[in-house]
Amino acid sequence: MSHTTKNGLSSPYVELDREAWAALRASTPLSLTEEDLAVLRGTTDPTSLDDVRDIYLPLSRLLNLYVGATQQRHAAVRAFLGEADRPSPFIIGVAGSVAVGKSTTARLLRSLLAQWPNHPNVELVSTDNFLYPNTVLQSCGLMRRKGFPESYDRRALVRFVSEMKAGAERIDIPVYSHLSYDVVPGEKQTVLRPDILIVEGINVLQPATAGRLAVADFFDYSIYVDAKVENIRGWYLDRFRELRRTAFSDPRSYFHHMATSISEEEALEFAANTWRTINEINLVENIRPTRGRATLVLYKGDDHRVRRVRLRKT
């Protein structure tokens, strides 16, 4: 555990190894089963019940403490104003690269946080739902920039989060399909006013341009899932191989031709090139630079398991 910098100065961060972090679970019960976890895990994600016990239960406990303190603060303000309506949702941002495991992290947190009695209603929204449709991206020459900040309808995303924070009872948002690789025309995800809202996406910690608000400005807590670039590349290619064997074989898949029309060698070359020319550039230029804005960073080792945690104390 470290509370000081290399030059001996005090730091607002504390860094804990896996063992020290796991000890902070205290008596938080493990209620997930192997079957539950199998549903929550992403493709080729090796997260185990040991990982849930050591990493996500302590994080669930910490977030529960934050939520409770925030609810008390909101109650005090409402009492002062003589208002009786419910507090606004506690909003958590989960960021990180493609293939690093942030979606699994977000789904696990949704499941674990909903089991605490003081905030049973937990909603999860992916920022993929706010990608511009492919027709828009194509007309703007942005298809090979998909996932970069400019490929999202950032105004709509900020409006959604700000309205949720303001206490909106219900908001309908678009739905993105990874199968069709596009926003689904006419389909909506209905978000009813939750106790906790988790917003997951690669660019959720992106700062705003001058004079505007960013989605992160509405977060009460933020998490960044991190790993070495070369490890994430390997996990991305592993996931691509598995998707080629499974989801891409569906005729409705945007990438169906990857499973049927070209060789595995050609498909993997396509994936490696996509990583090199799109995802890695986005990670290095846009995603990784936002890590310092996170309240908590989960650092993964070569085996995809969280090895240490950096927590901002203030």
PDB file of N, CA, C and O in Angstrom, residues 249-287:
ATOM      1  N   SER A 249     -20.945 -16.271 -37.359  1.00  0.00           N
ATOM      2  CA  SER A 249     -21.549 -17.304 -38.192  1.00  0.00           C
ATOM      3  C   SER A 249     -23.045 -17.064 -38.410  1.00  0.00           C
ATOM      4  O   SER A 249     -23.657 -17.688 -39.286  1.00  0.00           O
ATOM      5  N   ASP A 250     -23.622 -16.172 -37.635  1.00  0.00           N
ATOM      6  CA  ASP A 250     -25.033 -15.801 -37.801  1.00  0.00           C
ATOM      7  C   ASP A 250     -25.175 -14.992 -39.093  1.00  0.00           C
ATOM      8  O   ASP A 250     -24.481 -13.980 -39.263  1.00  0.00           O
ATOM      9  N   PRO A 251     -26.045 -15.380 -39.998  1.00  0.00           N
ATOM     10  CA  PRO A 251     -26.200 -14.644 -41.266  1.00  0.00           C
ATOM     11  C   PRO A 251     -26.587 -13.176 -41.081  1.00  0.00           C
ATOM     12  O   PRO A 251     -26.361 -12.362 -41.977  1.00  0.00           O
ATOM     13  N   ARG A 252     -27.151 -12.838 -39.914  1.00  0.00           N
ATOM     14  CA  ARG A 252     -27.536 -11.444 -39.656  1.00  0.00           C
ATOM     15  C   ARG A 252     -26.356 -10.582 -39.235  1.00  0.00           C
ATOM     16  O   ARG A 252     -26.468  -9.355 -39.159  1.00  0.00           O
ATOM     17  N   SER A 253     -25.212 -11.211 -38.959  1.00  0.00           N
ATOM     18  CA  SER A 253     -24.049 -10.475 -38.474  1.00  0.00           C
ATOM     19  C   SER A 253     -23.438  -9.611 -39.570  1.00  0.00           C
ATOM     20  O   SER A 253     -23.269 -10.055 -40.715  1.00  0.00           O
ATOM     21  N   TYR A 254     -23.084  -8.402 -39.199  1.00  0.00           N
ATOM     22  CA  TYR A 254     -22.392  -7.483 -40.109  1.00  0.00           C
ATOM     23  C   TYR A 254     -21.079  -8.100 -40.590  1.00  0.00           C
ATOM     24  O   TYR A 254     -20.638  -7.842 -41.714  1.00  0.00           O
ATOM     25  N   PHE A 255     -20.479  -8.928 -39.754  1.00  0.00           N
ATOM     26  CA  PHE A 255     -19.187  -9.534 -40.070  1.00  0.00           C
ATOM     27  C   PHE A 255     -19.336 -11.000 -40.498  1.00  0.00           C
ATOM     28  O   PHE A 255     -18.387 -11.783 -40.377  1.00  0.00           O
ATOM     29  N   HIS A 256     -20.501 -11.357 -41.008  1.00  0.00           N
ATOM     30  CA  HIS A 256     -20.758 -12.749 -41.401  1.00  0.00           C
ATOM     31  C   HIS A 256     -19.727 -13.251 -42.417  1.00  0.00           C
ATOM     32  O   HIS A 256     -19.298 -14.411 -42.367  1.00  0.00           O
ATOM     33  N   HIS A 257     -19.307 -12.370 -43.302  1.00  0.00           N
ATOM     34  CA  HIS A 257     -18.334 -12.778 -44.333  1.00  0.00           C
ATOM     35  C   HIS A 257     -16.999 -13.190 -43.722  1.00  0.00           C
ATOM     36  O   HIS A 257     -16.234 -13.941 -44.336  1.00  0.00           O
ATOM     37  N   MET A 258     -16.714 -12.693 -42.505  1.00  0.00           N
ATOM     38  CA  MET A 258     -15.464 -13.064 -41.837  1.00  0.00           C
ATOM     39  C   MET A 258     -15.451 -14.546 -41.452  1.00  0.00           C
ATOM     40  O   MET A 258     -14.388 -15.146 -41.288  1.00  0.00           O
ATOM     41  N   ALA A 259     -16.645 -15.112 -41.289  1.00  0.00           N
ATOM     42  CA  ALA A 259     -16.742 -16.515 -40.900  1.00  0.00           C
ATOM     43  C   ALA A 259     -16.942 -17.441 -42.085  1.00  0.00           C
ATOM     44  O   ALA A 259     -16.739 -18.658 -41.965  1.00  0.00           O
ATOM     45  N   THR A 260     -17.343 -16.892 -43.227  1.00  0.00           N
ATOM     46  CA  THR A 260     -17.754 -17.768 -44.338  1.00  0.00           C
ATOM     47  C   THR A 260     -17.005 -17.546 -45.638  1.00  0.00           C
ATOM     48  O   THR A 260     -16.872 -18.473 -46.444  1.00  0.00           O
ATOM     49  N   SER A 261     -16.520 -16.330 -45.892  1.00  0.00           N
ATOM     50  CA  SER A 261     -16.016 -15.996 -47.229  1.00  0.00           C
ATOM     51  C   SER A 261     -14.514 -15.875 -47.332  1.00  0.00           C
ATOM     52  O   SER A 261     -13.971 -15.816 -48.434  1.00  0.00           O
ATOM     53  N   ILE A 262     -13.825 -15.807 -46.188  1.00  0.00           N
ATOM     54  CA  ILE A 262     -12.367 -15.653 -46.226  1.00  0.00           C
ATOM     55  C   ILE A 262     -11.738 -16.648 -45.261  1.00  0.00           C
ATOM     56  O   ILE A 262     -12.406 -17.183 -44.368  1.00  0.00           O
ATOM     57  N   SER A 263     -10.457 -16.874 -45.422  1.00  0.00           N
ATOM     58  CA  SER A 263      -9.748 -17.826 -44.572  1.00  0.00           C
ATOM     59  C   SER A 263      -9.529 -17.237 -43.179  1.00  0.00           C
ATOM     60  O   SER A 263      -9.620 -16.025 -42.972  1.00  0.00           O
ATOM     61  N   GLU A 264      -9.233 -18.121 -42.231  1.00  0.00           N
ATOM     62  CA  GLU A 264      -8.955 -17.650 -40.870  1.00  0.00           C
ATOM     63  C   GLU A 264      -7.743 -16.722 -40.865  1.00  0.00           C
ATOM     64  O   GLU A 264      -7.726 -15.711 -40.155  1.00  0.00           O
ATOM     65  N   GLU A 265      -6.739 -17.040 -41.669  1.00  0.00           N
ATOM     66  CA  GLU A 265      -5.544 -16.190 -41.733  1.00  0.00           C
ATOM     67  C   GLU A 265      -5.895 -14.787 -42.220  1.00  0.00           C
ATOM     68  O   GLU A 265      -5.441 -13.779 -41.656  1.00  0.00           O
ATOM     69  N   GLU A 266      -6.742 -14.695 -43.248  1.00  0.00           N
ATOM     70  CA  GLU A 266      -7.154 -13.384 -43.763  1.00  0.00           C
ATOM     71  C   GLU A 266      -8.007 -12.635 -42.739  1.00  0.00           C
ATOM     72  O   GLU A 266      -7.859 -11.416 -42.576  1.00  0.00           O
ATOM     73  N   ALA A 267      -8.872 -13.361 -42.058  1.00  0.00           N
ATOM     74  CA  ALA A 267      -9.724 -12.732 -41.054  1.00  0.00           C
ATOM     75  C   ALA A 267      -8.885 -12.173 -39.911  1.00  0.00           C
ATOM     76  O   ALA A 267      -9.119 -11.052 -39.435  1.00  0.00           O
ATOM     77  N   LEU A 268      -7.893 -12.930 -39.462  1.00  0.00           N
ATOM     78  CA  LEU A 268      -7.054 -12.466 -38.362  1.00  0.00           C
ATOM     79  C   LEU A 268      -6.172 -11.301 -38.789  1.00  0.00           C
ATOM     80  O   LEU A 268      -5.866 -10.415 -37.981  1.00  0.00           O
ATOM     81  N   GLU A 269      -5.767 -11.273 -40.056  1.00  0.00           N
ATOM     82  CA  GLU A 269      -5.015 -10.128 -40.557  1.00  0.00           C
ATOM     83  C   GLU A 269      -5.888  -8.884 -40.553  1.00  0.00           C
ATOM     84  O   GLU A 269      -5.437  -7.783 -40.216  1.00  0.00           O
ATOM     85  N   PHE A 270      -7.166  -9.060 -40.935  1.00  0.00           N
ATOM     86  CA  PHE A 270      -8.120  -7.949 -40.872  1.00  0.00           C
ATOM     87  C   PHE A 270      -8.247  -7.434 -39.436  1.00  0.00           C
ATOM     88  O   PHE A 270      -8.222  -6.224 -39.176  1.00  0.00           O
ATOM     89  N   ALA A 271      -8.382  -8.372 -38.479  1.00  0.00           N
ATOM     90  CA  ALA A 271      -8.531  -7.977 -37.081  1.00  0.00           C
ATOM     91  C   ALA A 271      -7.289  -7.255 -36.568  1.00  0.00           C
ATOM     92  O   ALA A 271      -7.391  -6.240 -35.873  1.00  0.00           O
ATOM     93  N   ALA A 272      -6.112  -7.775 -36.912  1.00  0.00           N
ATOM     94  CA  ALA A 272      -4.867  -7.146 -36.469  1.00  0.00           C
ATOM     95  C   ALA A 272      -4.724  -5.754 -37.052  1.00  0.00           C
ATOM     96  O   ALA A 272      -4.281  -4.816 -36.369  1.00  0.00           O
ATOM     97  N   ASN A 273      -5.126  -5.593 -38.302  1.00  0.00           N
ATOM     98  CA  ASN A 273      -5.053  -4.284 -38.944  1.00  0.00           C
ATOM     99  C   ASN A 273      -6.059  -3.319 -38.325  1.00  0.00           C
ATOM    100  O   ASN A 273      -5.758  -2.128 -38.131  1.00  0.00           O
ATOM    101  N   THR A 274      -7.255  -3.825 -38.007  1.00  0.00           N
ATOM    102  CA  THR A 274      -8.266  -2.988 -37.353  1.00  0.00           C
ATOM    103  C   THR A 274      -7.771  -2.510 -36.004  1.00  0.00           C
ATOM    104  O   THR A 274      -7.946  -1.346 -35.635  1.00  0.00           O
ATOM    105  N   TRP A 275      -7.133  -3.421 -35.255  1.00  0.00           N
ATOM    106  CA  TRP A 275      -6.584  -3.015 -33.968  1.00  0.00           C
ATOM    107  C   TRP A 275      -5.507  -1.947 -34.154  1.00  0.00           C
ATOM    108  O   TRP A 275      -5.516  -0.916 -33.490  1.00  0.00           O
ATOM    109  N   ARG A 276      -4.606  -2.177 -35.081  1.00  0.00           N
ATOM    110  CA  ARG A 276      -3.450  -1.308 -35.272  1.00  0.00           C
ATOM    111  C   ARG A 276      -3.837   0.077 -35.776  1.00  0.00           C
ATOM    112  O   ARG A 276      -3.286   1.091 -35.338  1.00  0.00           O
ATOM    113  N   THR A 277      -4.808   0.137 -36.706  1.00  0.00           N
ATOM    114  CA  THR A 277      -5.126   1.407 -37.366  1.00  0.00           C
ATOM    115  C   THR A 277      -6.317   2.135 -36.756  1.00  0.00           C
ATOM    116  O   THR A 277      -6.534   3.316 -37.069  1.00  0.00           O
ATOM    117  N   ILE A 278      -7.078   1.468 -35.892  1.00  0.00           N
ATOM    118  CA  ILE A 278      -8.259   2.111 -35.303  1.00  0.00           C
ATOM    119  C   ILE A 278      -8.224   2.039 -33.776  1.00  0.00           C
ATOM    120  O   ILE A 278      -8.078   3.057 -33.090  1.00  0.00           O
ATOM    121  N   ASN A 279      -8.348   0.838 -33.234  1.00  0.00           N
ATOM    122  CA  ASN A 279      -8.537   0.705 -31.789  1.00  0.00           C
ATOM    123  C   ASN A 279      -7.320   1.140 -30.969  1.00  0.00           C
ATOM    124  O   ASN A 279      -7.467   1.774 -29.928  1.00  0.00           O
ATOM    125  N   GLU A 280      -6.123   0.778 -31.432  1.00  0.00           N
ATOM    126  CA  GLU A 280      -4.936   1.177 -30.667  1.00  0.00           C
ATOM    127  C   GLU A 280      -4.721   2.682 -30.736  1.00  0.00           C
ATOM    128  O   GLU A 280      -4.362   3.311 -29.739  1.00  0.00           O
ATOM    129  N   ILE A 281      -4.968   3.260 -31.886  1.00  0.00           N
ATOM    130  CA  ILE A 281      -4.831   4.720 -32.014  1.00  0.00           C
ATOM    131  C   ILE A 281      -5.827   5.416 -31.100  1.00  0.00           C
ATOM    132  O   ILE A 281      -5.487   6.376 -30.389  1.00  0.00           O
ATOM    133  N   ASN A 282      -7.067   4.938 -31.088  1.00  0.00           N
ATOM    134  CA  ASN A 282      -8.085   5.527 -30.223  1.00  0.00           C
ATOM    135  C   ASN A 282      -7.698   5.388 -28.757  1.00  0.00           C
ATOM    136  O   ASN A 282      -7.858   6.323 -27.962  1.00  0.00           O
ATOM    137  N   LEU A 283      -7.159   4.216 -28.396  1.00  0.00           N
ATOM    138  CA  LEU A 283      -6.727   3.991 -27.018  1.00  0.00           C
ATOM    139  C   LEU A 283      -5.628   4.964 -26.621  1.00  0.00           C
ATOM    140  O   LEU A 283      -5.707   5.615 -25.576  1.00  0.00           O
ATOM    141  N   VAL A 284      -4.613   5.081 -27.445  1.00  0.00           N
ATOM    142  CA  VAL A 284      -3.452   5.902 -27.100  1.00  0.00           C
ATOM    143  C   VAL A 284      -3.780   7.395 -27.142  1.00  0.00           C
ATOM    144  O   VAL A 284      -3.351   8.166 -26.268  1.00  0.00           O
ATOM    145  N   GLU A 285      -4.574   7.811 -28.127  1.00  0.00           N
ATOM    146  CA  GLU A 285      -4.833   9.245 -28.307  1.00  0.00           C
ATOM    147  C   GLU A 285      -6.008   9.758 -27.480  1.00  0.00           C
ATOM    148  O   GLU A 285      -5.988  10.917 -27.051  1.00  0.00           O
ATOM    149  N   ASN A 286      -7.025   8.923 -27.249  1.00  0.00           N
ATOM    150  CA  ASN A 286      -8.257   9.431 -26.634  1.00  0.00           C
ATOM    151  C   ASN A 286      -8.632   8.769 -25.314  1.00  0.00           C
ATOM    152  O   ASN A 286      -9.095   9.444 -24.395  1.00  0.00           O
ATOM    153  N   ILE A 287      -8.459   7.445 -25.218  1.00  0.00           N
ATOM    154  CA  ILE A 287      -8.978   6.727 -24.051  1.00  0.00           C
ATOM    155  C   ILE A 287      -7.987   6.746 -22.891  1.00  0.00           C
ATOM    156  O   ILE A 287      -8.315   7.208 -21.792  1.00  0.00           O
TER     157      ILE A 287
END
